Coordinates of C-alpha atoms and ligand atoms in Angstrom, one line a residue:
X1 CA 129.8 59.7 64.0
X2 CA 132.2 62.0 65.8
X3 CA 133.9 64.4 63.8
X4 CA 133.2 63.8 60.1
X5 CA 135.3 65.9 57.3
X6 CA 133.6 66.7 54.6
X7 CA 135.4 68.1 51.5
X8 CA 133.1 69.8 48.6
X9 CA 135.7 70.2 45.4
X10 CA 134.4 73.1 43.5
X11 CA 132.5 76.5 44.9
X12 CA 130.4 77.0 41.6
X13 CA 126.0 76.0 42.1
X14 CA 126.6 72.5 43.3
X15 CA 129.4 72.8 45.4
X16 CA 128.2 76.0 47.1
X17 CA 124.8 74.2 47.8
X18 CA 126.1 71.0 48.9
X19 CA 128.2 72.4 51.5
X20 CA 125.3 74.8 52.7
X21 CA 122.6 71.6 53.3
X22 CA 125.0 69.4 54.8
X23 CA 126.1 72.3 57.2
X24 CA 122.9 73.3 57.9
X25 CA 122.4 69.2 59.0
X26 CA 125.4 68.7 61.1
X27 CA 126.6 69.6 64.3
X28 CA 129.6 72.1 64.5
X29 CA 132.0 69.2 65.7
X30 CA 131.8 68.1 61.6
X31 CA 133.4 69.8 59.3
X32 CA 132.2 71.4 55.8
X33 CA 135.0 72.6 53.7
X34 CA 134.7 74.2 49.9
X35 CA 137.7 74.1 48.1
X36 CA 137.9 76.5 44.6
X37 CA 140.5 78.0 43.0
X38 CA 138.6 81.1 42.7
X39 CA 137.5 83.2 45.3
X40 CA 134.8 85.2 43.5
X41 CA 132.7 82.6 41.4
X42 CA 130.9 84.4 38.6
X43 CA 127.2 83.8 37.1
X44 CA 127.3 83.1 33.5
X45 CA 123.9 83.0 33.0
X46 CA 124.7 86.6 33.1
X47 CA 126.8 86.6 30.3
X48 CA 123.6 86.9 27.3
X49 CA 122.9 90.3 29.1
X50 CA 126.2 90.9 29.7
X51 CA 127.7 91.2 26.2
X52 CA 125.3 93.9 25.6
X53 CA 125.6 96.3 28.1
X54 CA 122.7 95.2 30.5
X55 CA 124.4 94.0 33.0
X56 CA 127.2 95.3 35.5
X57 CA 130.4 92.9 35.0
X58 CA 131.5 94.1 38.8
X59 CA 128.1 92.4 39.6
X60 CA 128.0 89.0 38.5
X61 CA 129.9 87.4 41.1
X62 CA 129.6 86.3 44.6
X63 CA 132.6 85.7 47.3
X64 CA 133.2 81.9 48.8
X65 CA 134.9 83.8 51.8
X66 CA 131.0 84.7 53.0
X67 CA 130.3 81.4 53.5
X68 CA 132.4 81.4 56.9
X69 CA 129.5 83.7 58.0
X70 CA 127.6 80.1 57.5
X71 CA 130.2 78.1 59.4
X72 CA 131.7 76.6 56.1
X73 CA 135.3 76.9 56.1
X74 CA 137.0 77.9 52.1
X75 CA 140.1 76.8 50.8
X76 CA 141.3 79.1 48.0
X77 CA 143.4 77.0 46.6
X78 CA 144.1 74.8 43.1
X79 CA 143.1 71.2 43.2
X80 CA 146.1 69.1 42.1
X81 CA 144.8 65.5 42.3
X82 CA 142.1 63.8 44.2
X83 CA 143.3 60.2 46.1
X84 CA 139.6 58.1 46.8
X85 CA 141.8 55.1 48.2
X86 CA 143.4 57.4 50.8
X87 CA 141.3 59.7 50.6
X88 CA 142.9 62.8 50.4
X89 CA 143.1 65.6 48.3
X90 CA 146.5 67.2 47.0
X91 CA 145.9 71.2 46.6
X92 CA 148.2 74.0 46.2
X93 CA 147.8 74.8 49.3
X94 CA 148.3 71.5 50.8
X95 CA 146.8 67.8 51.3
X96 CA 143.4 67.4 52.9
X97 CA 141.6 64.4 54.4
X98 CA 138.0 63.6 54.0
X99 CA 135.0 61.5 55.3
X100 CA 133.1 62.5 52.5
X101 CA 134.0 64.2 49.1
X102 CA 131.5 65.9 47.2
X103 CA 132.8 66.5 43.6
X104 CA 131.4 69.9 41.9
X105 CA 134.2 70.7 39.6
X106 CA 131.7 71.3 36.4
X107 CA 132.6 71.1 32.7
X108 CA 136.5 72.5 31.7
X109 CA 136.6 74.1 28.1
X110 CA 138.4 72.4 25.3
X111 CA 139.9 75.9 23.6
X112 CA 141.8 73.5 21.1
X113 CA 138.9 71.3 19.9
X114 CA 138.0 73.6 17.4
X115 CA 140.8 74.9 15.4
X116 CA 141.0 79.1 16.0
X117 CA 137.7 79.2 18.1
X118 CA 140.6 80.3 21.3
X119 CA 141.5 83.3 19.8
X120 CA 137.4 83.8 18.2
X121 CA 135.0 85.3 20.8
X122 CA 132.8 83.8 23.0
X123 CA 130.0 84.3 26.1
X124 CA 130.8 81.0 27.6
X125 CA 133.6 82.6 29.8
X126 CA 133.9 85.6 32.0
X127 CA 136.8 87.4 30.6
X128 CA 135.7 86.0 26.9
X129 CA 132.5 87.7 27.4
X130 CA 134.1 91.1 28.5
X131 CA 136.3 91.2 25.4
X132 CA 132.6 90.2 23.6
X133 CA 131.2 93.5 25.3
X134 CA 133.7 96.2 24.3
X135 CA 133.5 94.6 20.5
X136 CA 129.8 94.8 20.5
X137 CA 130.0 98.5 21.6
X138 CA 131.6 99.3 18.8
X139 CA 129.6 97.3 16.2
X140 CA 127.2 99.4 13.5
X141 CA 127.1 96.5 10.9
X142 CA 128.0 93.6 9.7
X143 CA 127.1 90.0 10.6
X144 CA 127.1 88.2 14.1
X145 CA 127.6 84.2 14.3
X146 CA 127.0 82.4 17.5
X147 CA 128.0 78.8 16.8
X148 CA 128.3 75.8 19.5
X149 CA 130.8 73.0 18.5
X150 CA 129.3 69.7 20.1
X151 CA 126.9 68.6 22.6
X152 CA 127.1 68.4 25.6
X153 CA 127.1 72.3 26.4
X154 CA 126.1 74.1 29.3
X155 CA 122.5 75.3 29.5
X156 CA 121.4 74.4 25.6
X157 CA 118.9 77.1 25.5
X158 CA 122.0 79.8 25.8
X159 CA 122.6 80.6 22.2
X160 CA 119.3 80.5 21.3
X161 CA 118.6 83.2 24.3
X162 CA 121.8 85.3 23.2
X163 CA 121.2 85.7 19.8
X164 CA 117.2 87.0 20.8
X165 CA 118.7 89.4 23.5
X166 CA 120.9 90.7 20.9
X167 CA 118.7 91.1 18.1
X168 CA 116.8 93.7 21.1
X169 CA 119.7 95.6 21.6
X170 CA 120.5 96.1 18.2
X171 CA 116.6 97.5 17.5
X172 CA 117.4 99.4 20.7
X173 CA 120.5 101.0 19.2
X174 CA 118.7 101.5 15.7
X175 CA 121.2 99.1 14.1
X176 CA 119.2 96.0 13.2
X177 CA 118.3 95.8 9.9
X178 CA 122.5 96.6 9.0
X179 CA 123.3 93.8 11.1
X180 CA 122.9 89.8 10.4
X181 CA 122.3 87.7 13.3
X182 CA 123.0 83.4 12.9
X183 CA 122.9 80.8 14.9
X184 CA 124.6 77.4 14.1
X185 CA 124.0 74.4 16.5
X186 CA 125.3 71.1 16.2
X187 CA 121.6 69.4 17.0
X188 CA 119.2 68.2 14.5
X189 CA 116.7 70.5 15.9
X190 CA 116.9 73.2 18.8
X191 CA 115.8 72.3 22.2
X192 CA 115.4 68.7 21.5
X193 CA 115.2 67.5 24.7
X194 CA 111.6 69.5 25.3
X195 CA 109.9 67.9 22.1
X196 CA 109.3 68.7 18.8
X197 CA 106.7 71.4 19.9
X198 CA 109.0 73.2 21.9
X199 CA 111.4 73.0 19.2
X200 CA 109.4 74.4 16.6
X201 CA 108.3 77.3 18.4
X202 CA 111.4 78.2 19.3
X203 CA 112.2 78.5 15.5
X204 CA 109.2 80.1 15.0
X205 CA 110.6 83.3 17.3
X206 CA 114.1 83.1 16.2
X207 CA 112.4 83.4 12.4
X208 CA 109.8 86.1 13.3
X209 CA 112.8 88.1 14.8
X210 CA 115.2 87.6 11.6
X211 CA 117.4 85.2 13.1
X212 CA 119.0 82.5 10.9
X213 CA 119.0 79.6 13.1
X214 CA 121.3 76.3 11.0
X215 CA 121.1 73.0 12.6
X216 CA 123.2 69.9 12.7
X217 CA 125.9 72.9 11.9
X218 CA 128.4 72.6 14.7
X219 CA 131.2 74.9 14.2
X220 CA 134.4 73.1 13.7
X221 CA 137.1 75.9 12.5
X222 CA 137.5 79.3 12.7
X223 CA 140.0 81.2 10.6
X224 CA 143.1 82.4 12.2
X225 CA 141.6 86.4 11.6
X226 CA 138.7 84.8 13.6
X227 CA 136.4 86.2 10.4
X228 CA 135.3 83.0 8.7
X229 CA 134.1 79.9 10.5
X230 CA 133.4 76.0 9.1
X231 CA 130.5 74.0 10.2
X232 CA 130.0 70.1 10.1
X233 CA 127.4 70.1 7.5
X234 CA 130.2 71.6 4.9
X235 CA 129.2 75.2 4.9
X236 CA 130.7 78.0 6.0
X237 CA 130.3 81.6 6.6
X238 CA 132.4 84.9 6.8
X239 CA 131.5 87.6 10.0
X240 CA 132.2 90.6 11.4
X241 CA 131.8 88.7 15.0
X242 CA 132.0 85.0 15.4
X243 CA 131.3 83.6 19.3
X244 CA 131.6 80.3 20.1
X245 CA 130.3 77.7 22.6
X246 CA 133.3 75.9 23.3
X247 CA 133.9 71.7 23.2
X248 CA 133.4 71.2 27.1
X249 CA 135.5 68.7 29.0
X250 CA 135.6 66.7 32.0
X251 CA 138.1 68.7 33.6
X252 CA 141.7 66.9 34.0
X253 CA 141.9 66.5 37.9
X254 CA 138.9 64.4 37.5
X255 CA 140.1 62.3 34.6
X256 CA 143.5 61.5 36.5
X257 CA 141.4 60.4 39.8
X258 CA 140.3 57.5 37.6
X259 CA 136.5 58.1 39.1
X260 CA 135.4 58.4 35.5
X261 CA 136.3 55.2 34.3
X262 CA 137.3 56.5 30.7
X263 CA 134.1 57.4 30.0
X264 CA 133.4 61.7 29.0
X265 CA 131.6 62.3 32.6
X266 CA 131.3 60.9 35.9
X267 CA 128.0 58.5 36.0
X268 CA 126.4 58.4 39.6
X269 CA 123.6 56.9 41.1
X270 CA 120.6 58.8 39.7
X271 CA 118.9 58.8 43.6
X272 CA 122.2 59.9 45.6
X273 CA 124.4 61.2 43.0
X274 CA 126.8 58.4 45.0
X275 CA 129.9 57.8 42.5
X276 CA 130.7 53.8 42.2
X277 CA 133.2 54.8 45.4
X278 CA 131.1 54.9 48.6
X279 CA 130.7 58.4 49.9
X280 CA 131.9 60.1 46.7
X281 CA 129.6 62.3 45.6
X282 CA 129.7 64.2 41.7
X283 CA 126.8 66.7 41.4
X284 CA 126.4 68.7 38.3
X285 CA 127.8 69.8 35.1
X286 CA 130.9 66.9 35.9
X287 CA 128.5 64.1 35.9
X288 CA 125.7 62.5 34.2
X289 CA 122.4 61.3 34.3
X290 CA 120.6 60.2 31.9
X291 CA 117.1 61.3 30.9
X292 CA 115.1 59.1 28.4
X293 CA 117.2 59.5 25.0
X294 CA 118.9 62.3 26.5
X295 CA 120.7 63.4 30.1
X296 CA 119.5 66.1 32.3
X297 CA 121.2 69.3 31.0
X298 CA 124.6 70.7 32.0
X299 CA 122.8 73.5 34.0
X300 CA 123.3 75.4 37.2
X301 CA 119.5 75.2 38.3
X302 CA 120.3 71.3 38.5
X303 CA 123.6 71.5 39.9
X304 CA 122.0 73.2 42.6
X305 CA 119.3 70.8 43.0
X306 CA 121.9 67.3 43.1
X307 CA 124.1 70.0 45.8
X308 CA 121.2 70.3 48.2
X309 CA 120.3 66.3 47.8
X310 CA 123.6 65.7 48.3
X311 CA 124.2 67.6 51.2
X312 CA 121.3 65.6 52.9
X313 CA 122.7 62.1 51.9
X314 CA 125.9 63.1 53.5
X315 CA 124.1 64.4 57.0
X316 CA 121.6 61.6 56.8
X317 CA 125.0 59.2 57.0
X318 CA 126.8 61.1 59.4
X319 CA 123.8 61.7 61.8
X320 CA 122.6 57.9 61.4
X321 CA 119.1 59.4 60.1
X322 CA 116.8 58.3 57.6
X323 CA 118.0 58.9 53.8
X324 CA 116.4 61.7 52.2
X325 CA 113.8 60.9 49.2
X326 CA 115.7 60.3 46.1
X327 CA 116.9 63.1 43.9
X328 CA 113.6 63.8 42.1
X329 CA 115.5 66.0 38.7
X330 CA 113.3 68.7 38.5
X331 CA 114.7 71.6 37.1
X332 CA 113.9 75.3 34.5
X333 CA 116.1 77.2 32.9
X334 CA 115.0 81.1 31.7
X335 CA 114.8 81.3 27.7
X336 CA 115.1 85.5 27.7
X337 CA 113.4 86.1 24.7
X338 CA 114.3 90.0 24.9
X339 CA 116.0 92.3 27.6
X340 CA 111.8 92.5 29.2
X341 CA 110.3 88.8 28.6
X342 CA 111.7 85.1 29.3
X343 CA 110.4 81.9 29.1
X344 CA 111.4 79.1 31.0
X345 CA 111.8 75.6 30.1
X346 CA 112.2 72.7 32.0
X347 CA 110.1 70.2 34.1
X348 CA 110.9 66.5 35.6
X349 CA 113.7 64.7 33.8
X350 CA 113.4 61.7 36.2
X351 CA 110.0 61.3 35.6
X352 CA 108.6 57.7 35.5
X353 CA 108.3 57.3 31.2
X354 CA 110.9 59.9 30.5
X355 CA 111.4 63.5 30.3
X356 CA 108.3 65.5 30.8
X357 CA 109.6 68.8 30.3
X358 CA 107.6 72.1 28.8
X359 CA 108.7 75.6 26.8
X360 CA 106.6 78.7 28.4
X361 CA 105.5 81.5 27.2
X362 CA 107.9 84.2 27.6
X363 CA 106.5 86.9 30.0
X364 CA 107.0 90.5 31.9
X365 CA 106.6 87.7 34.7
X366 CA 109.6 85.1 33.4
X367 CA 112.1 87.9 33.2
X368 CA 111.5 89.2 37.0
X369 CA 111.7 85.6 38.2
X370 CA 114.9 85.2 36.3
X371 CA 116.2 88.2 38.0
X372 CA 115.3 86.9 41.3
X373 CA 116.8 83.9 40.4
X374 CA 120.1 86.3 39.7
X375 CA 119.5 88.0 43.2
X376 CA 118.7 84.6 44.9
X377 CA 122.4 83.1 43.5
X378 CA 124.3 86.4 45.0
X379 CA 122.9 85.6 48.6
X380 CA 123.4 81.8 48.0
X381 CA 120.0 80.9 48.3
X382 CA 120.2 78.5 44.6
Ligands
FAD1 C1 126.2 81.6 28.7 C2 125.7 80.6 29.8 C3 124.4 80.8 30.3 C4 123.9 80.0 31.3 N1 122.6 80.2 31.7 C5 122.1 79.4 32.7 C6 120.8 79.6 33.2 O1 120.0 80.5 32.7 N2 120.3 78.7 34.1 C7 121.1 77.7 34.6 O2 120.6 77.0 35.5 N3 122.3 77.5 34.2 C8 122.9 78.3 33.2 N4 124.2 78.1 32.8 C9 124.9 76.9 33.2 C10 125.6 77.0 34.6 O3 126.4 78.1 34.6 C11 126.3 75.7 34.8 O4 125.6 74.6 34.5 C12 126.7 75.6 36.3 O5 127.6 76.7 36.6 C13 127.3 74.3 36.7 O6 127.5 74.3 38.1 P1 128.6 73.3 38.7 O7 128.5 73.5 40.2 O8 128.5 71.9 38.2 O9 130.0 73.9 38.1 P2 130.5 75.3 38.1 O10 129.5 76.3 38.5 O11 131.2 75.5 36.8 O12 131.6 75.3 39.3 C14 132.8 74.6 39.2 C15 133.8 75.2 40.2 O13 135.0 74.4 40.2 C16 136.1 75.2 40.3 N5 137.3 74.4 39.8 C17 137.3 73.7 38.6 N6 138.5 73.0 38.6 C18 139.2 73.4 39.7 C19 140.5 73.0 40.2 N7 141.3 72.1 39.5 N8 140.9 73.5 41.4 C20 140.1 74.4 42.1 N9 138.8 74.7 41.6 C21 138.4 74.2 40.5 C22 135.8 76.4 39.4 O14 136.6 77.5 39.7 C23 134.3 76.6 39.7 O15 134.1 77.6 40.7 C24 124.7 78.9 31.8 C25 126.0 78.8 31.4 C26 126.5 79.7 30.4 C27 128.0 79.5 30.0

């Protein structure tokens, strides 16, 4: 086909790779357009280290514009609504037409879900987990509470890794045993969906370090000075520092599209990431695909996976080829267990009899492959 348009809505892990496989597929007389309402996207798997000092907050991002270096042209502009029966897409900087629309919008946050939890702190947001930082610089005692609201959240490991990267920093700044660190998550057990084993020892380190992990304990208010929050299981707890992991949302351009069907995320095909509308693609943390009892986590490692499968759907339909093998949902995440060692934990989620998925040791080894796998996002190779 001459001349193909395709429109990737989103310029976070799957939109940036879905754009760069189809590109690197096509001839130049097609197409490949990203279209974000941020220039500089930012890595918030950064944020754990982030919040205490360890990592640079002028280098977490990366700029779309360098993608025209790759021959992918980028809108920076606000998606307003997205028409699959004409298919066109209203922006704020005007309407564009597509062949082929790749949606990569991820999770939106639901501030209001969770009375007070806006005006609480957080690490699940760039400028949240600045304010976080200068708070925590100032901290000498007290208690810290990290407490997620409701499943799904983005990479599930997250609190679990922030609360063991800041119980280092605070025996780095000879403050530990003056401060309290909890978690509260709203699952029965922590990391359910790599087995019981995994689960345990993950509670097992959280314990040896001092760490007060309460499950089935989502937060669900936090008072308007932002010092006392209230879980599910009735309790509730008063802290010097309470962060949150906010409800996450299908974001409302995606919801008014109708592609979602009323449901909380966009389902897909599980071997093209196809929506029920022929060559509409959602890849990542706005879909799902379910895994055994669970789905494949909300996680940038996968959204990056379902972008590059996607991509070669897309040029295998344009170019007339063969289609590519099915997306296979392989995927780890890092588990920093301290500032110098991380696990990882992850494995096939598509596998034939469910999930089979494994928690590594953390290692010297883990945490310089995690920060390869930081380098590796700056120069949009993941
Ligand atoms: C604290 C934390 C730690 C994490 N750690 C890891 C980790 O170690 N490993 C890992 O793999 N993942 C990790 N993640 C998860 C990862 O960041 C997400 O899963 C990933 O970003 C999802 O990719 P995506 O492409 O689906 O969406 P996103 O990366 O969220 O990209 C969506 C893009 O759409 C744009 N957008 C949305 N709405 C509009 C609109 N209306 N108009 C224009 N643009 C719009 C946004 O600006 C954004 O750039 C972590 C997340 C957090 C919060």
């Amino acid at each position: 086909m001459a001349g193909s348009k395709v429109i990737v809505l989103g310029g976070g892990f799957g939109g940036v790779q879905a754009a760069i496989s189809a590109r690197a597929a096509l001839d130049s007389t097609h197409e490949v357009t990203i279209v974000d309402k941020n220039r500089v996207s930012r890595l918030c798997g950064m944020n754990p280290m982030l919040i205490v000092g360890e990592r640079d907050t002028d280098k977490t991002g990366r700029s779309l514009g360098r993608l025209a270096n790759r021959g992918i042209n980028f809108v920076e502009a606000n998606i307003d609504s997205i028409g699959t029966s004409g298919q066109k897409v209203e922006t704020s900087a005007g309407t564009l037409d597509y062949d082929y629309l790749v949606i990569a919008l991820g999770a939106a946050y639901d501030w209001d879900a969770v009375p007070g939890a806006s005006d609480a702190y957080s690490f699940y947001d760039f400028d949240y987990a600045r304010h976080l930082r200068r708070r925590l610089s100032r901290i000498k005692r007290g208690k810290i509470v990290l407490a997620a609201a409701k499943p799904p959240y983005k990479c599930p490991p997250a609190p679990l890794e922030t609360a063991m990267i800041m119980n280092w920093w605070a025996r780095r700044k000879g403050i530990r045993k003056d401060l309290d660190i909890s978690v509260y998550i709203p699952e029965p057990s922590p990391l359910g969906v790599a087995g019981k084993q995994a689960s345990m020892r993950v509670r097992n380190a959280l314990d040896q370090r001092g760490i007060e992990l309460a499950t089935s304990a989502g937060v669900t208010e936090v008072s308007p000075n932002g010092r006392e929050a209230s879980f599910a299981d009735g309790s509730s707890t008063v802290a010097d520092v309470i962060a949150t992991v906010p409800v996450h949302k299908l974001p409302d351009v995606v919801v008014e599209s109708g592609i979602s069907g009323g449901k909380p995320w966009v389902s897909v095909n599980n071997t093209t990431l196809e929506t029920s509308i022929s060559n509409v693609f959602a890849i990542g943390d706005v879909n799902v695909v379910p895994s055994g009892e669970f789905a494949i986590p909300k996680a940038g490692i996968f959204a990056s996976g379902q972008g590059t499968k996607v991509g070669e759907v897309i040029a295998s339909r344009i170019n007339e080829s063969h289609e590519p093998e099915p997306y296979d949902g392989v995927g780890y995440c890092y588990l920093a267990y301290s500032v110098g060692r991380s696990a990882t934990i992850g494995g096939e989620f598509l596998a034939e009899g469910g999930p089979a998925t494994v928690l590594s040791e953390p290692t010297v080894y883990g945490m310089k492959s995690k920060d390869r796998f930081e380098r590796d996002w700056r120069s949009f190779k993941i």
